[in-house]
Amino acid sequence: MNDLLTLAVELAAEGAELALRLRRDGLEVGTKSSPVDVVTNADRAVEAHIRARLSTVRPRDGFLGEESDAAESESGLTWVVDPIDGTVNFLYGIPEWACSVAVVEGVDPASWTVHAGAVVNAAAGERFAAARGGGATRNGEPIRAGAPADLATSLVGTGFGYRAEVRAEQGRALQALLPRVRDIRRHGAASLDLCAVACGRLDAYAERGLSPWDFAAGALVATEAGAAVAAGDVREGRRLVAAAAPTIADEFAAAVTQIGL
Ligand code: LIP
C-alpha cells in the first residue's frame, strides 16, 4: 500500500511540475464539450507522461484518464488520473489547479476501493495524499476535517458544469442553498475542493456532473481525514459527489436532497 501511495505522490508531483513548466512556455488551447470546456497541450502532455511512467513500473494495471483512452486492468488495479483538474484556473493563471492521481480496485466509482491517492497543487506548493486506512496529509503533515456547529455557520463549496443549460439548473439549486449556509465558495477544481474539506478550509462540498478522475483521489483524502463522503447518486447520467465534516453530514445531505442538486 505504501508503495502505491509513494508512486501516486511521485506521479502527481511530476505531472504538476510539468504542467507548470509547459505553462511558462506558452499553451496551445482547444475546447471539448463546449466553447468553455478547455483542454491544453499541457493536459495531454501530463497525462502522456504519467501513462508512460505507469507502463514501465505498473504494466499490468489499468488506466482511466481525462484525455486518453481507457485501458483495462490485468492486475485488478486501475490508475485514475486527471492531469490538470481546474483547467480553466490553469489557463487563467489562478493557482487553484492540481494533478490528481488515484489507484483503485474495481470499475464502478460508486463502489470501487481507492487504495491511494495524491492531489498536487504545484502553484500553491501543496501536496495532499492518502492511503486507505492510513490517514490523510498535506505536505506530509496529518490533516482532519473540521467540526462546524451547524449548516447555517458552514462554508460550503460547489462547482458548475460546462454546458449553459446545466449551469442554469445548478444556479437554481444554489439559490436555494445560499440562505441556509455561512457562504459559498466556487474554487474550480473538485479534487482541491475535496482536499479543502479534508483540512477544514471548507465545511462541506457538493457537485453533480463530475468525472471519476475529478474526485477519485480527493474523495480518499477527505475520507481519510474523517469527512463523510458519498459518490453513489447518479441522476440522468450525472453523478453527485458530496463531502462534509461529520458534525454537519446529515444536515448537509438533507439540504442537498431538498434543493435538488
Ligand atoms: C473541473 C472540476 C470542477 C468543475 C469544473 C471542471 P476540469 O474539472 O474539477 O469541480 O466545477 O467545471 O469540471 O475540467 O478542470 O478537469
mmCIF file of C-alpha atoms and ligand atoms in Angstrom:
data_model
loop_
_atom_site.group_PDB
_atom_site.id
_atom_site.type_symbol
_atom_site.label_atom_id
_atom_site.label_comp_id
_atom_site.label_asym_id
_atom_site.label_seq_id
_atom_site.Cartn_x
_atom_site.Cartn_y
_atom_site.Cartn_z
ATOM 1 C CA MET A 1 0.000 0.000 0.000
ATOM 2 C CA ASN A 2 2.807 2.377 0.888
ATOM 3 C CA ASP A 3 4.485 1.683 -2.470
ATOM 4 C CA LEU A 4 1.250 2.622 -4.271
ATOM 5 C CA LEU A 5 0.958 5.818 -2.236
ATOM 6 C CA THR A 6 4.585 6.721 -2.885
ATOM 7 C CA LEU A 7 4.071 6.189 -6.619
ATOM 8 C CA ALA A 8 0.831 8.200 -6.666
ATOM 9 C CA VAL A 9 2.542 11.141 -4.966
ATOM 10 C CA GLU A 10 5.565 10.917 -7.297
ATOM 11 C CA LEU A 11 3.383 10.843 -10.426
ATOM 12 C CA ALA A 12 1.116 13.681 -9.289
ATOM 13 C CA ALA A 13 4.106 15.817 -8.340
ATOM 14 C CA GLU A 14 5.881 15.121 -11.645
ATOM 15 C CA GLY A 15 2.683 15.918 -13.545
ATOM 16 C CA ALA A 16 2.033 19.167 -11.692
ATOM 17 C CA GLU A 17 5.608 20.369 -12.182
ATOM 18 C CA LEU A 18 5.471 19.502 -15.904
ATOM 19 C CA ALA A 19 2.219 21.455 -16.246
ATOM 20 C CA LEU A 20 3.824 24.470 -14.565
ATOM 21 C CA ARG A 21 6.814 24.302 -16.945
ATOM 22 C CA LEU A 22 4.630 23.965 -20.029
ATOM 23 C CA ARG A 23 2.508 26.919 -18.948
ATOM 24 C CA ARG A 24 5.649 29.069 -18.769
ATOM 25 C CA ASP A 25 6.468 28.014 -22.379
ATOM 26 C CA GLY A 26 3.070 29.131 -23.669
ATOM 27 C CA LEU A 27 -0.053 26.985 -24.056
ATOM 28 C CA GLU A 28 -1.892 25.650 -27.091
ATOM 29 C CA VAL A 29 -5.594 25.785 -26.196
ATOM 30 C CA GLY A 30 -8.519 23.789 -27.613
ATOM 31 C CA THR A 31 -12.075 23.006 -26.494
ATOM 32 C CA LYS A 32 -14.082 19.809 -25.889
ATOM 33 C CA SER A 33 -17.789 19.618 -24.884
ATOM 34 C CA SER A 34 -18.466 23.359 -25.181
ATOM 35 C CA PRO A 35 -16.637 26.607 -26.045
ATOM 36 C CA VAL A 36 -15.756 26.992 -22.346
ATOM 37 C CA ASP A 37 -14.607 23.372 -21.770
ATOM 38 C CA VAL A 38 -10.930 23.920 -22.495
ATOM 39 C CA VAL A 39 -8.053 21.484 -22.956
ATOM 40 C CA THR A 40 -4.413 22.452 -23.449
ATOM 41 C CA ASN A 41 -1.275 20.776 -24.720
ATOM 42 C CA ALA A 42 -0.240 20.623 -21.052
ATOM 43 C CA ASP A 43 -3.252 18.464 -20.126
ATOM 44 C CA ARG A 44 -2.331 15.983 -22.844
ATOM 45 C CA ALA A 45 1.416 16.046 -22.153
ATOM 46 C CA VAL A 46 0.969 15.494 -18.412
ATOM 47 C CA GLU A 47 -1.362 12.561 -18.934
ATOM 48 C CA ALA A 48 1.007 11.060 -21.518
ATOM 49 C CA HIS A 49 3.922 11.393 -19.084
ATOM 50 C CA ILE A 50 2.053 9.685 -16.241
ATOM 51 C CA ARG A 51 0.786 6.971 -18.563
ATOM 52 C CA ALA A 52 4.296 6.284 -19.876
ATOM 53 C CA ARG A 53 5.696 6.039 -16.347
ATOM 54 C CA LEU A 54 2.961 3.608 -15.334
ATOM 55 C CA SER A 55 3.505 1.439 -18.422
ATOM 56 C CA THR A 56 7.048 0.900 -17.143
ATOM 57 C CA VAL A 57 6.540 0.471 -13.408
ATOM 58 C CA ARG A 58 2.991 -0.980 -13.334
ATOM 59 C CA PRO A 59 2.489 -2.536 -16.812
ATOM 60 C CA ARG A 60 -0.465 -4.809 -15.837
ATOM 61 C CA ASP A 61 -2.528 -2.059 -14.188
ATOM 62 C CA GLY A 62 -5.425 -0.380 -15.950
ATOM 63 C CA PHE A 63 -5.680 3.326 -16.785
ATOM 64 C CA LEU A 64 -8.600 5.793 -16.757
ATOM 65 C CA GLY A 65 -7.694 9.373 -17.627
ATOM 66 C CA GLU A 66 -9.451 12.513 -18.800
ATOM 67 C CA GLU A 67 -7.507 12.962 -22.016
ATOM 68 C CA SER A 68 -6.815 9.465 -23.415
ATOM 69 C CA ASP A 69 -8.468 6.091 -23.995
ATOM 70 C CA ALA A 70 -9.081 3.800 -21.035
ATOM 71 C CA ALA A 71 -7.018 0.611 -20.639
ATOM 72 C CA GLU A 72 -8.440 -2.454 -18.890
ATOM 73 C CA SER A 73 -6.624 -3.816 -15.882
ATOM 74 C CA GLU A 74 -4.936 -7.243 -15.805
ATOM 75 C CA SER A 75 -3.841 -6.820 -12.195
ATOM 76 C CA GLY A 76 -7.186 -5.676 -10.747
ATOM 77 C CA LEU A 77 -5.804 -2.191 -10.087
ATOM 78 C CA THR A 78 -6.528 0.877 -12.238
ATOM 79 C CA TRP A 79 -4.891 4.308 -12.137
ATOM 80 C CA VAL A 80 -7.435 7.152 -12.337
ATOM 81 C CA VAL A 81 -5.795 10.380 -13.481
ATOM 82 C CA ASP A 82 -6.847 13.974 -14.019
ATOM 83 C CA PRO A 83 -3.689 15.571 -15.407
ATOM 84 C CA ILE A 84 -4.880 19.105 -14.694
ATOM 85 C CA ASP A 85 -8.009 19.414 -12.574
ATOM 86 C CA GLY A 86 -9.126 23.031 -12.657
ATOM 87 C CA THR A 87 -8.097 23.561 -16.264
ATOM 88 C CA VAL A 88 -9.803 26.969 -16.543
ATOM 89 C CA ASN A 89 -7.898 28.160 -13.440
ATOM 90 C CA PHE A 90 -4.691 26.807 -15.006
ATOM 91 C CA LEU A 91 -5.425 28.695 -18.239
ATOM 92 C CA TYR A 92 -6.106 31.970 -16.387
ATOM 93 C CA GLY A 93 -3.138 31.631 -14.039
ATOM 94 C CA ILE A 94 -5.295 31.192 -10.932
ATOM 95 C CA PRO A 95 -3.243 28.997 -8.510
ATOM 96 C CA GLU A 96 -6.131 26.587 -7.811
ATOM 97 C CA TRP A 97 -5.486 23.588 -10.097
ATOM 98 C CA ALA A 98 -3.965 20.184 -9.392
ATOM 99 C CA CYS A 99 -2.666 16.963 -10.862
ATOM 100 C CA SER A 100 -4.819 14.202 -9.362
ATOM 101 C CA VAL A 101 -3.690 10.551 -9.286
ATOM 102 C CA ALA A 102 -5.533 7.663 -7.609
ATOM 103 C CA VAL A 103 -5.184 3.891 -7.758
ATOM 104 C CA VAL A 104 -8.418 1.922 -7.391
ATOM 105 C CA GLU A 105 -9.651 -1.662 -7.306
ATOM 106 C CA GLY A 106 -12.919 -2.250 -9.178
ATOM 107 C CA VAL A 107 -14.543 -0.306 -12.017
ATOM 108 C CA ASP A 108 -17.619 1.438 -10.569
ATOM 109 C CA PRO A 109 -16.811 4.785 -8.898
ATOM 110 C CA ALA A 110 -19.757 4.249 -6.553
ATOM 111 C CA SER A 111 -18.265 1.071 -5.128
ATOM 112 C CA TRP A 112 -14.573 0.810 -6.124
ATOM 113 C CA THR A 113 -11.910 0.712 -3.422
ATOM 114 C CA VAL A 114 -9.487 3.587 -3.623
ATOM 115 C CA HIS A 115 -6.169 2.317 -2.236
ATOM 116 C CA ALA A 116 -4.122 5.511 -2.546
ATOM 117 C CA GLY A 117 -4.450 8.995 -3.929
ATOM 118 C CA ALA A 118 -2.475 12.212 -4.376
ATOM 119 C CA VAL A 119 -3.599 15.717 -5.326
ATOM 120 C CA VAL A 120 -0.743 18.133 -6.032
ATOM 121 C CA ASN A 121 -1.199 21.873 -6.457
ATOM 122 C CA ALA A 122 2.259 22.919 -7.699
ATOM 123 C CA ALA A 123 1.329 26.608 -7.999
ATOM 124 C CA ALA A 124 0.484 26.695 -4.288
ATOM 125 C CA GLY A 125 3.174 24.224 -3.178
ATOM 126 C CA GLU A 126 0.672 21.813 -1.642
ATOM 127 C CA ARG A 127 0.669 18.017 -1.800
ATOM 128 C CA PHE A 128 -2.398 16.208 -0.439
ATOM 129 C CA ALA A 129 -2.122 12.451 -0.091
ATOM 130 C CA ALA A 130 -3.859 9.478 1.500
ATOM 131 C CA ALA A 131 -3.640 5.693 1.681
ATOM 132 C CA ARG A 132 -6.732 3.637 2.603
ATOM 133 C CA GLY A 133 -6.704 3.265 6.368
ATOM 134 C CA GLY A 134 -3.555 5.348 6.642
ATOM 135 C CA GLY A 135 -4.896 8.858 7.216
ATOM 136 C CA ALA A 136 -4.528 11.976 5.082
ATOM 137 C CA THR A 137 -1.736 14.522 4.871
ATOM 138 C CA ARG A 138 -0.918 17.928 3.442
ATOM 139 C CA ASN A 139 2.811 18.314 2.747
ATOM 140 C CA GLY A 140 3.422 15.291 4.980
ATOM 141 C CA GLU A 141 1.506 16.656 7.998
ATOM 142 C CA PRO A 142 -1.741 14.961 9.156
ATOM 143 C CA ILE A 143 -4.992 16.772 8.317
ATOM 144 C CA ARG A 144 -8.516 16.407 9.714
ATOM 145 C CA ALA A 145 -11.917 17.666 8.625
ATOM 146 C CA GLY A 146 -13.423 20.486 10.691
ATOM 147 C CA ALA A 147 -16.252 20.385 13.229
ATOM 148 C CA PRO A 148 -18.738 23.173 12.401
ATOM 149 C CA ALA A 149 -21.652 23.592 14.807
ATOM 150 C CA ASP A 150 -24.357 23.547 12.132
ATOM 151 C CA LEU A 151 -25.024 24.071 8.430
ATOM 152 C CA ALA A 152 -26.044 27.702 8.956
ATOM 153 C CA THR A 153 -22.483 28.536 10.061
ATOM 154 C CA SER A 154 -20.767 26.284 7.495
ATOM 155 C CA LEU A 155 -18.684 27.317 4.479
ATOM 156 C CA VAL A 156 -19.786 25.205 1.512
ATOM 157 C CA GLY A 157 -18.044 24.579 -1.815
ATOM 158 C CA THR A 158 -19.620 23.674 -5.113
ATOM 159 C CA GLY A 159 -18.979 23.782 -8.861
ATOM 160 C CA PHE A 160 -20.730 24.028 -12.192
ATOM 161 C CA GLY A 161 -20.743 22.218 -15.494
ATOM 162 C CA TYR A 162 -19.544 23.391 -18.883
ATOM 163 C CA ARG A 163 -22.965 23.418 -20.592
ATOM 164 C CA ALA A 164 -25.137 26.531 -20.124
ATOM 165 C CA GLU A 165 -28.362 24.582 -19.563
ATOM 166 C CA VAL A 166 -26.701 22.567 -16.803
ATOM 167 C CA ARG A 167 -25.356 25.714 -15.154
ATOM 168 C CA ALA A 168 -28.839 27.258 -15.197
ATOM 169 C CA GLU A 169 -30.168 24.236 -13.266
ATOM 170 C CA GLN A 170 -27.225 24.326 -10.852
ATOM 171 C CA GLY A 171 -27.752 28.058 -10.294
ATOM 172 C CA ARG A 172 -31.337 27.437 -9.224
ATOM 173 C CA ALA A 173 -30.206 24.820 -6.705
ATOM 174 C CA LEU A 174 -27.538 27.181 -5.410
ATOM 175 C CA GLN A 175 -30.127 29.944 -4.947
ATOM 176 C CA ALA A 176 -31.986 27.629 -2.554
ATOM 177 C CA LEU A 177 -28.812 26.622 -0.669
ATOM 178 C CA LEU A 178 -27.228 30.058 -0.205
ATOM 179 C CA PRO A 179 -29.564 31.363 2.562
ATOM 180 C CA ARG A 180 -29.037 28.132 4.555
ATOM 181 C CA VAL A 181 -25.222 28.313 4.909
ATOM 182 C CA ARG A 182 -22.484 30.743 6.059
ATOM 183 C CA ASP A 183 -21.298 31.298 2.492
ATOM 184 C CA ILE A 184 -20.427 29.548 -0.760
ATOM 185 C CA ARG A 185 -17.039 29.095 -2.431
ATOM 186 C CA ARG A 186 -16.559 28.014 -6.019
ATOM 187 C CA HIS A 187 -12.851 27.302 -6.366
ATOM 188 C CA GLY A 188 -12.950 25.481 -9.715
ATOM 189 C CA ALA A 189 -11.188 22.162 -9.021
ATOM 190 C CA ALA A 190 -13.127 19.310 -7.434
ATOM 191 C CA SER A 191 -10.000 17.479 -6.283
ATOM 192 C CA LEU A 192 -8.877 20.547 -4.305
ATOM 193 C CA ASP A 193 -12.406 21.205 -3.022
ATOM 194 C CA LEU A 194 -12.430 17.704 -1.540
ATOM 195 C CA CYS A 195 -8.975 18.303 -0.045
ATOM 196 C CA ALA A 196 -10.283 21.600 1.356
ATOM 197 C CA VAL A 197 -12.951 19.673 3.262
ATOM 198 C CA ALA A 198 -10.206 17.290 4.419
ATOM 199 C CA CYS A 199 -8.266 20.111 6.060
ATOM 200 C CA GLY A 200 -11.139 22.286 7.273
ATOM 201 C CA ARG A 201 -10.884 25.053 4.645
ATOM 202 C CA LEU A 202 -14.400 24.069 3.618
ATOM 203 C CA ASP A 203 -17.009 22.503 5.906
ATOM 204 C CA ALA A 204 -18.759 20.731 3.015
ATOM 205 C CA TYR A 205 -18.711 20.382 -0.772
ATOM 206 C CA ALA A 206 -21.178 19.019 -3.305
ATOM 207 C CA GLU A 207 -21.222 18.995 -7.094
ATOM 208 C CA ARG A 208 -23.147 16.979 -9.672
ATOM 209 C CA GLY A 209 -21.649 16.052 -13.034
ATOM 210 C CA LEU A 210 -18.054 15.259 -12.087
ATOM 211 C CA SER A 211 -15.978 12.634 -13.888
ATOM 212 C CA PRO A 212 -14.276 9.840 -11.909
ATOM 213 C CA TRP A 213 -10.845 11.414 -12.415
ATOM 214 C CA ASP A 214 -12.055 14.688 -10.856
ATOM 215 C CA PHE A 215 -12.785 13.101 -7.491
ATOM 216 C CA ALA A 216 -11.118 9.662 -7.121
ATOM 217 C CA ALA A 217 -8.065 10.891 -5.191
ATOM 218 C CA GLY A 218 -9.705 13.824 -3.396
ATOM 219 C CA ALA A 219 -12.528 11.630 -2.107
ATOM 220 C CA LEU A 220 -9.991 9.319 -0.420
ATOM 221 C CA VAL A 221 -8.136 12.269 1.110
ATOM 222 C CA ALA A 222 -11.410 13.611 2.521
ATOM 223 C CA THR A 223 -12.490 10.183 3.800
ATOM 224 C CA GLU A 224 -9.143 9.518 5.470
ATOM 225 C CA ALA A 225 -9.338 12.973 7.083
ATOM 226 C CA GLY A 226 -12.599 11.984 8.777
ATOM 227 C CA ALA A 227 -15.118 13.591 6.425
ATOM 228 C CA ALA A 228 -18.322 11.847 5.329
ATOM 229 C CA VAL A 229 -18.061 11.282 1.558
ATOM 230 C CA ALA A 230 -20.662 9.997 -0.931
ATOM 231 C CA ALA A 231 -20.499 9.432 -4.700
ATOM 232 C CA GLY A 232 -23.232 6.914 -5.422
ATOM 233 C CA ASP A 233 -26.133 9.129 -6.511
ATOM 234 C CA VAL A 234 -26.419 9.286 -10.319
ATOM 235 C CA ARG A 235 -29.264 11.235 -11.976
ATOM 236 C CA GLU A 236 -29.618 11.376 -15.763
ATOM 237 C CA GLY A 237 -26.070 10.097 -16.064
ATOM 238 C CA ARG A 238 -24.574 12.816 -13.852
ATOM 239 C CA ARG A 239 -23.019 11.736 -10.571
ATOM 240 C CA LEU A 240 -23.316 13.713 -7.331
ATOM 241 C CA VAL A 241 -20.153 13.878 -5.238
ATOM 242 C CA ALA A 242 -20.501 15.239 -1.701
ATOM 243 C CA ALA A 243 -18.222 15.553 1.311
ATOM 244 C CA ALA A 244 -18.922 17.082 4.702
ATOM 245 C CA ALA A 245 -17.479 17.437 8.170
ATOM 246 C CA PRO A 246 -19.059 14.715 10.330
ATOM 247 C CA THR A 247 -20.815 17.246 12.588
ATOM 248 C CA ILE A 248 -22.993 18.501 9.726
ATOM 249 C CA ALA A 249 -23.023 15.497 7.390
ATOM 250 C CA ASP A 250 -26.663 14.520 7.941
ATOM 251 C CA GLU A 251 -27.913 18.121 7.820
ATOM 252 C CA PHE A 252 -25.920 18.792 4.648
ATOM 253 C CA ALA A 253 -27.129 15.602 2.940
ATOM 254 C CA ALA A 254 -30.740 16.553 3.697
ATOM 255 C CA ALA A 255 -30.229 20.080 2.333
ATOM 256 C CA VAL A 256 -28.577 18.779 -0.877
ATOM 257 C CA THR A 257 -31.553 16.490 -1.437
ATOM 258 C CA GLN A 258 -34.101 19.227 -0.677
ATOM 259 C CA ILE A 259 -32.562 21.730 -3.111
ATOM 260 C CA GLY A 260 -32.412 19.087 -5.838
ATOM 261 C CA LEU A 261 -28.679 19.432 -6.510
HETATM 262 C C1 LIP B 1 -13.374 20.781 -13.245
HETATM 263 C C2 LIP B 1 -13.874 20.253 -11.913
HETATM 264 C C3 LIP B 1 -14.705 21.315 -11.199
HETATM 265 C C4 LIP B 1 -15.881 21.688 -12.064
HETATM 266 C C5 LIP B 1 -15.378 22.264 -13.363
HETATM 267 C C6 LIP B 1 -14.491 21.258 -14.114
HETATM 268 P P1 LIP B 1 -11.630 20.039 -15.105
HETATM 269 O O1 LIP B 1 -12.644 19.754 -13.871
HETATM 270 O O2 LIP B 1 -12.771 19.884 -11.109
HETATM 271 O O3 LIP B 1 -15.140 20.862 -9.944
HETATM 272 O O4 LIP B 1 -16.718 22.603 -11.391
HETATM 273 O O5 LIP B 1 -16.451 22.625 -14.166
HETATM 274 O O6 LIP B 1 -15.266 20.153 -14.485
HETATM 275 O O7 LIP B 1 -12.493 20.118 -16.317
HETATM 276 O O8 LIP B 1 -10.914 21.310 -14.845
HETATM 277 O O9 LIP B 1 -10.713 18.831 -15.125
#
